[in-house]
Amino acid sequence: MGLEAKLTQDGFITSTLDAVIAWARKSSVWPMPMGISCCAIEMIAAADPKYDIARFGSEVMRFTPRQCDLMIVAGTVTYKMAQVVRRIYDQMPEPKWVIAMGACTSSGGMYRSYSVVQGIDQFLPVDVYTAGCPPRPENLLNALMAIQDKISKSKARDFQDKLYTNLELSNN
Amino acid sequence: MDIKNLIVDKVRNQFGDSLIEVVEFAGDLSLTIDSKKNRELSEFLKSDPELQFLMCKDVTGIDWGTRKNRFTVVYHVYSFQLNFTLRIKCNLEGEETKIDTVADIWLSANWYERETYDMYGIIFKGHPDLRRMYMPEGFEYHPLRKDFPVLGIPNSLPLPNKID
């Protein structure tokens, strides 16, 4: 059977490799549930049948960073915990994205004190900030859609030959 | 005999002038005692057959800021026999931050004393394991002291490097 006959029989579409890869990536964003305080409860609620994060292909919350590409930092990050959050982030494979969920994570929230990091952007590259204290599950889904939008605009070669993250922790 | 009178009489008989102050307020009884006698008093309160303060509910500190005797160590002990909680206070001399441990008398005091050391910098002499509890090891300040700023001291706590 020649190529023409085969294509007529089975059908075909045209696309670019970048578009196909981006589409696959954005439809299967697997979150790392970094639930530290009250926001974590809302994050859990986002996975229940009512809000159903599975609609976005993101229901696979595995408690190992090796299989995740989205970190949802849901809760108050203290200076002590920052080391742990960063270590888990470093263990996630590239490409990866970060949602700062809620007031505490984004800006320290009401904890304007010596012990709480006033925004995780001080040690992590944040893609989307989610407002609320805690944000409702819809708001988390909204952030997830914003991440999907960002991924859909990415190109596969953006992540090619990307250097490994510097794993050393600072001591200052 | 009233529980409070019983306690005060017994402690006064045993310790005399070392019992500095007795305060009764809102149903609570507080005894202020010489900080050098805290171990002796603890052993007495625990072992006396009529009192039997077997449980140490809390150890904490007070930083009075500008007062002459800046620090006070506070113990809350409970007697199951009397169903009564007693507060004991020890004023430390001047800027002195040392007091004898009671962690071997009440085992629960072990962690409470570590907390107090961590947050106030009060050193409990003879404590078996005086390490930081809430703050990271190597942190040089004590956050609940009056001269520590609420927002902390910049760069005193380490953060991981920012990723560009």
Coordinates of C-alpha atoms in Angstrom, one line a residue:
Chain A
M1 CA 0.0 0.0 0.0
G2 CA 1.4 3.4 -1.0
L3 CA 1.6 6.4 1.3
E4 CA -1.4 8.2 -0.4
A5 CA -3.6 5.2 0.0
K6 CA -2.6 4.8 3.7
L7 CA -3.2 8.5 4.5
T8 CA -6.6 8.5 2.8
Q9 CA -7.6 5.4 4.8
D10 CA -6.4 6.5 8.3
G11 CA -6.5 10.3 8.1
F12 CA -3.9 12.7 9.4
I13 CA -3.4 16.1 11.0
T14 CA -0.6 18.6 10.7
S15 CA 0.9 20.4 13.7
T16 CA 4.3 21.4 15.1
L17 CA 6.2 19.3 17.5
D18 CA 6.3 22.3 19.9
A19 CA 2.5 22.5 19.9
V20 CA 2.0 18.8 20.5
I21 CA 4.5 18.7 23.3
A22 CA 3.1 21.8 25.0
W23 CA -0.4 20.4 24.7
A24 CA 0.7 17.2 26.3
R25 CA 2.5 19.0 29.1
K26 CA -0.3 21.4 29.9
S27 CA -2.9 18.6 30.0
S28 CA -1.0 16.5 32.5
V29 CA 0.5 18.9 35.1
W30 CA 1.2 16.7 38.1
P31 CA 1.3 18.7 41.3
M32 CA 3.6 18.3 44.2
P33 CA 1.3 19.1 47.1
M34 CA 3.5 21.2 49.4
G35 CA 0.7 21.7 52.0
I36 CA 2.0 23.4 55.1
S37 CA -1.0 25.0 56.7
C38 CA -4.7 26.0 56.2
C39 CA -4.3 26.5 52.4
A40 CA -3.5 22.8 52.2
I41 CA -7.1 22.0 53.2
E42 CA -8.4 24.1 50.3
M43 CA -5.9 22.4 48.0
I44 CA -7.2 19.0 49.1
A45 CA -10.8 20.3 48.5
A46 CA -9.7 21.1 44.9
A47 CA -9.2 17.4 44.4
D48 CA -12.6 16.4 45.7
P49 CA -15.5 15.5 43.3
K50 CA -17.0 19.0 43.6
Y51 CA -14.1 20.9 42.2
D52 CA -12.4 17.9 40.6
I53 CA -8.9 19.0 39.7
A54 CA -8.9 15.8 37.5
R55 CA -10.7 17.8 34.8
F56 CA -7.3 19.4 34.1
G57 CA -5.3 16.2 34.2
S58 CA -3.8 17.3 37.6
E59 CA -5.3 14.8 40.0
V60 CA -2.1 12.9 40.4
M61 CA -0.8 14.3 43.6
R62 CA 2.2 12.0 44.3
F63 CA 4.1 12.7 47.5
T64 CA 7.4 12.4 45.8
P65 CA 8.9 15.3 43.9
R66 CA 10.5 13.0 41.3
Q67 CA 7.2 12.6 39.5
C68 CA 5.9 16.2 39.7
D69 CA 6.3 19.2 37.5
L70 CA 4.2 21.7 39.5
M71 CA 4.8 22.7 43.1
I72 CA 1.8 24.1 44.9
V73 CA 3.2 25.8 48.0
A74 CA 0.1 26.0 50.2
G75 CA 0.8 27.6 53.6
T76 CA 3.0 29.6 55.8
V77 CA 6.7 29.1 55.0
T78 CA 8.9 29.8 58.0
Y79 CA 12.7 30.2 57.7
K80 CA 13.2 26.7 59.0
M81 CA 10.8 25.2 56.5
A82 CA 12.2 27.2 53.6
Q83 CA 15.2 24.9 53.5
V84 CA 12.9 21.9 53.1
V85 CA 10.6 23.5 50.5
R86 CA 13.6 24.4 48.4
R87 CA 15.2 21.0 48.8
I88 CA 12.0 19.4 47.5
Y89 CA 11.8 21.9 44.7
D90 CA 15.4 21.0 43.7
Q91 CA 14.5 17.3 43.6
M92 CA 11.7 17.9 41.0
P93 CA 12.8 17.3 37.4
E94 CA 12.8 20.1 34.8
P95 CA 10.7 21.6 33.4
K96 CA 8.8 22.7 36.5
W97 CA 6.5 25.4 37.7
V98 CA 5.5 27.0 41.0
I99 CA 2.2 28.3 42.4
A100 CA 2.4 30.5 45.5
M101 CA -1.0 29.7 47.0
G102 CA -2.4 32.2 49.5
A103 CA -1.4 35.3 51.4
C104 CA 1.3 33.7 53.7
T105 CA 3.2 32.1 50.8
S106 CA 3.0 35.1 48.6
S107 CA 3.9 37.8 51.1
G108 CA 4.1 36.5 54.6
G109 CA 0.4 37.3 55.0
M110 CA -0.6 38.3 58.5
Y111 CA 2.6 36.9 59.9
R112 CA 4.7 39.9 59.8
S113 CA 7.3 38.5 62.1
Y114 CA 10.9 37.3 62.4
S115 CA 10.1 33.6 61.8
V116 CA 8.0 33.8 58.6
V117 CA 9.6 34.3 55.1
Q118 CA 7.9 37.4 53.7
G119 CA 7.2 35.7 50.3
I120 CA 8.6 32.5 48.8
D121 CA 9.9 34.5 45.8
Q122 CA 12.9 35.1 48.0
F123 CA 14.2 31.6 47.3
L124 CA 11.9 30.1 44.6
P125 CA 10.9 31.3 41.1
V126 CA 7.2 31.7 41.4
D127 CA 5.0 31.5 38.2
V128 CA 1.6 32.3 39.6
Y129 CA 0.5 34.0 42.9
T130 CA -2.9 33.1 44.2
A131 CA -4.8 35.7 46.3
G132 CA -6.8 34.7 49.3
C133 CA -6.5 33.7 52.9
P134 CA -7.0 30.8 52.2
P135 CA -7.9 30.9 48.5
R136 CA -11.0 29.0 47.6
P137 CA -10.5 25.9 45.4
E138 CA -11.8 27.7 42.4
N139 CA -9.0 30.2 42.8
L140 CA -6.4 27.4 42.8
L141 CA -8.0 26.0 39.7
N142 CA -7.7 29.5 38.2
A143 CA -4.0 29.5 39.0
L144 CA -3.7 26.1 37.5
M145 CA -5.3 27.4 34.3
A146 CA -2.9 30.3 34.2
I147 CA 0.0 27.8 34.5
Q148 CA -1.6 25.8 31.6
D149 CA -1.8 28.9 29.6
K150 CA 1.9 29.6 30.3
I151 CA 2.9 26.1 29.3
S152 CA 0.9 26.1 26.1
K153 CA 3.0 29.1 25.0
S154 CA 6.2 27.4 25.7
K155 CA 8.4 25.7 23.2
A156 CA 10.1 22.3 23.8
R157 CA 13.5 23.8 23.0
D158 CA 13.1 26.3 25.8
F159 CA 14.0 23.5 28.1
Q160 CA 16.7 21.9 26.0
D161 CA 20.2 22.0 27.4
K162 CA 18.9 23.7 30.5
L163 CA 21.5 23.7 33.2
Y164 CA 20.8 21.8 36.3
T165 CA 19.8 24.0 39.2
N166 CA 22.5 24.9 41.6
L167 CA 21.8 22.6 44.5
E168 CA 24.0 24.3 47.1
L169 CA 22.1 25.9 49.9
S170 CA 23.3 29.3 51.1
N171 CA 24.6 29.9 54.6
N172 CA 24.3 33.6 54.9
Chain B
M1 CA -7.3 23.7 106.1
D2 CA -7.4 25.7 102.9
I3 CA -5.1 24.4 100.2
K4 CA -3.4 27.7 99.7
N5 CA -2.7 28.2 103.4
L6 CA -1.4 24.7 103.6
I7 CA 1.1 25.2 100.8
V8 CA 2.2 28.6 102.0
D9 CA 2.7 27.4 105.6
K10 CA 4.6 24.4 104.6
V11 CA 6.9 26.3 102.2
R12 CA 7.4 29.1 104.7
N13 CA 8.4 26.6 107.5
Q14 CA 10.8 24.8 105.2
F15 CA 12.4 27.8 103.4
G16 CA 11.9 30.8 105.7
D17 CA 13.4 34.0 104.3
S18 CA 14.0 32.4 100.9
L19 CA 10.3 32.7 100.2
I20 CA 10.2 36.3 99.0
E21 CA 6.6 37.0 98.0
V22 CA 3.2 35.3 98.2
V23 CA 0.6 36.6 95.8
E24 CA -3.0 35.5 95.5
F25 CA -4.8 36.8 92.5
A26 CA -8.0 35.6 90.7
G27 CA -7.9 32.3 92.6
D28 CA -4.3 31.6 91.6
L29 CA -1.4 31.3 94.1
S30 CA 2.1 32.5 93.1
L31 CA 5.2 32.1 95.2
T32 CA 8.3 34.0 94.5
I33 CA 11.4 32.3 95.8
D34 CA 15.1 32.9 95.8
S35 CA 16.4 31.6 92.4
K36 CA 19.2 29.6 94.2
K37 CA 16.5 27.5 96.0
N38 CA 14.5 26.5 93.0
R39 CA 15.8 22.9 93.0
E40 CA 15.3 22.4 96.7
L41 CA 11.8 23.8 96.5
S42 CA 11.0 21.6 93.5
E43 CA 12.1 18.5 95.3
F44 CA 10.2 19.5 98.4
L45 CA 7.0 20.2 96.5
K46 CA 7.2 16.9 94.7
S47 CA 8.2 14.6 97.6
D48 CA 6.1 16.1 100.4
P49 CA 3.3 13.5 101.1
E50 CA 0.6 16.1 101.7
L51 CA 1.4 18.2 98.6
Q52 CA 2.7 15.8 95.9
F53 CA 3.2 18.2 93.0
L54 CA 4.0 15.4 90.6
M55 CA 3.4 17.2 87.4
C56 CA 5.3 20.2 85.8
K57 CA 2.8 21.8 83.4
D58 CA 5.0 24.6 82.1
V59 CA 8.3 26.4 82.4
T60 CA 8.7 29.8 80.9
G61 CA 10.4 33.1 81.3
I62 CA 9.6 36.8 81.5
D63 CA 11.8 39.5 80.2
W64 CA 11.0 42.7 82.1
G65 CA 13.1 44.8 79.7
T66 CA 14.5 47.7 81.8
R67 CA 13.8 46.3 85.3
K68 CA 16.8 45.8 87.6
N69 CA 16.4 42.0 87.8
R70 CA 15.6 41.6 84.2
F71 CA 14.6 38.0 83.9
T72 CA 12.1 35.9 85.8
V73 CA 11.7 32.1 85.4
V74 CA 8.2 30.8 86.0
Y75 CA 7.1 27.2 86.8
H76 CA 3.6 25.9 86.8
V77 CA 3.3 22.7 88.8
Y78 CA 0.2 20.6 89.5
S79 CA -0.8 18.3 92.3
F80 CA -3.3 15.6 91.5
Q81 CA -3.8 15.0 95.2
L82 CA -4.9 18.6 95.8
N83 CA -6.2 19.3 92.3
F84 CA -4.3 22.5 92.4
T85 CA -1.9 24.4 90.1
L86 CA 0.8 26.4 91.8
R87 CA 2.9 29.1 90.2
I88 CA 6.5 29.5 91.3
K89 CA 8.6 32.5 90.2
C90 CA 12.3 33.0 90.4
N91 CA 13.8 36.4 89.8
L92 CA 17.3 36.2 88.3
E93 CA 19.9 38.7 89.7
G94 CA 20.6 41.6 87.3
E95 CA 21.4 40.5 83.8
E96 CA 22.1 37.0 85.1
T97 CA 20.6 34.3 82.8
K98 CA 21.5 31.1 84.7
I99 CA 19.4 28.9 86.9
D100 CA 19.6 25.3 88.0
T101 CA 17.6 22.8 86.0
V102 CA 14.6 20.8 87.3
A103 CA 14.5 18.5 84.4
D104 CA 15.7 15.6 86.5
I105 CA 12.9 16.2 89.1
W106 CA 10.1 16.6 86.6
L107 CA 10.9 14.9 83.3
S108 CA 8.4 17.1 81.4
A109 CA 10.6 20.1 82.3
N110 CA 13.2 18.9 79.8
W111 CA 11.4 20.3 76.8
Y112 CA 10.0 23.4 78.5
E113 CA 13.4 24.4 79.7
R114 CA 14.7 24.0 76.1
E115 CA 11.9 26.3 74.9
T116 CA 12.8 28.9 77.5
Y117 CA 16.5 28.7 76.6
D118 CA 15.6 29.0 72.9
M119 CA 13.3 32.0 73.2
Y120 CA 14.8 33.9 76.2
G121 CA 18.4 32.7 76.4
I122 CA 18.1 31.5 80.0
I123 CA 20.7 28.8 80.7
F124 CA 19.5 25.9 82.8
K125 CA 22.6 24.5 84.6
G126 CA 22.8 20.7 84.5
H127 CA 20.1 20.3 81.8
P128 CA 20.9 17.1 79.9
D129 CA 20.2 18.4 76.4
L130 CA 20.1 22.1 76.1
R131 CA 19.6 22.7 72.4
R132 CA 17.5 25.0 70.2
M133 CA 14.0 24.0 69.8
Y134 CA 12.1 26.4 67.5
M135 CA 14.9 28.4 66.0
P136 CA 17.5 26.9 63.7
E137 CA 20.7 25.7 65.3
G138 CA 23.4 28.4 65.2
F139 CA 20.9 31.3 65.4
E140 CA 22.5 33.7 67.8
Y141 CA 19.4 35.7 69.1
H142 CA 16.6 34.9 71.5
P143 CA 13.3 36.2 69.9
L144 CA 11.2 36.7 73.0
R145 CA 13.6 39.1 74.6
K146 CA 12.3 42.7 74.7
D147 CA 15.3 44.0 72.7
F148 CA 14.7 41.7 69.8
P149 CA 12.8 43.4 66.9
V150 CA 9.4 41.7 66.0
L151 CA 10.5 41.7 62.3
G152 CA 13.8 40.0 63.2
I153 CA 17.3 41.0 62.3
P154 CA 18.0 41.0 58.5
N155 CA 20.2 38.1 57.3
S156 CA 20.3 36.5 60.8
L157 CA 18.3 33.5 59.4
P158 CA 19.6 31.6 56.4
L159 CA 17.5 31.2 53.2
P160 CA 18.4 29.1 50.2
N161 CA 20.0 31.0 47.3
K162 CA 17.6 32.6 44.9
I163 CA 17.3 30.9 41.5
D164 CA 17.7 33.3 38.6

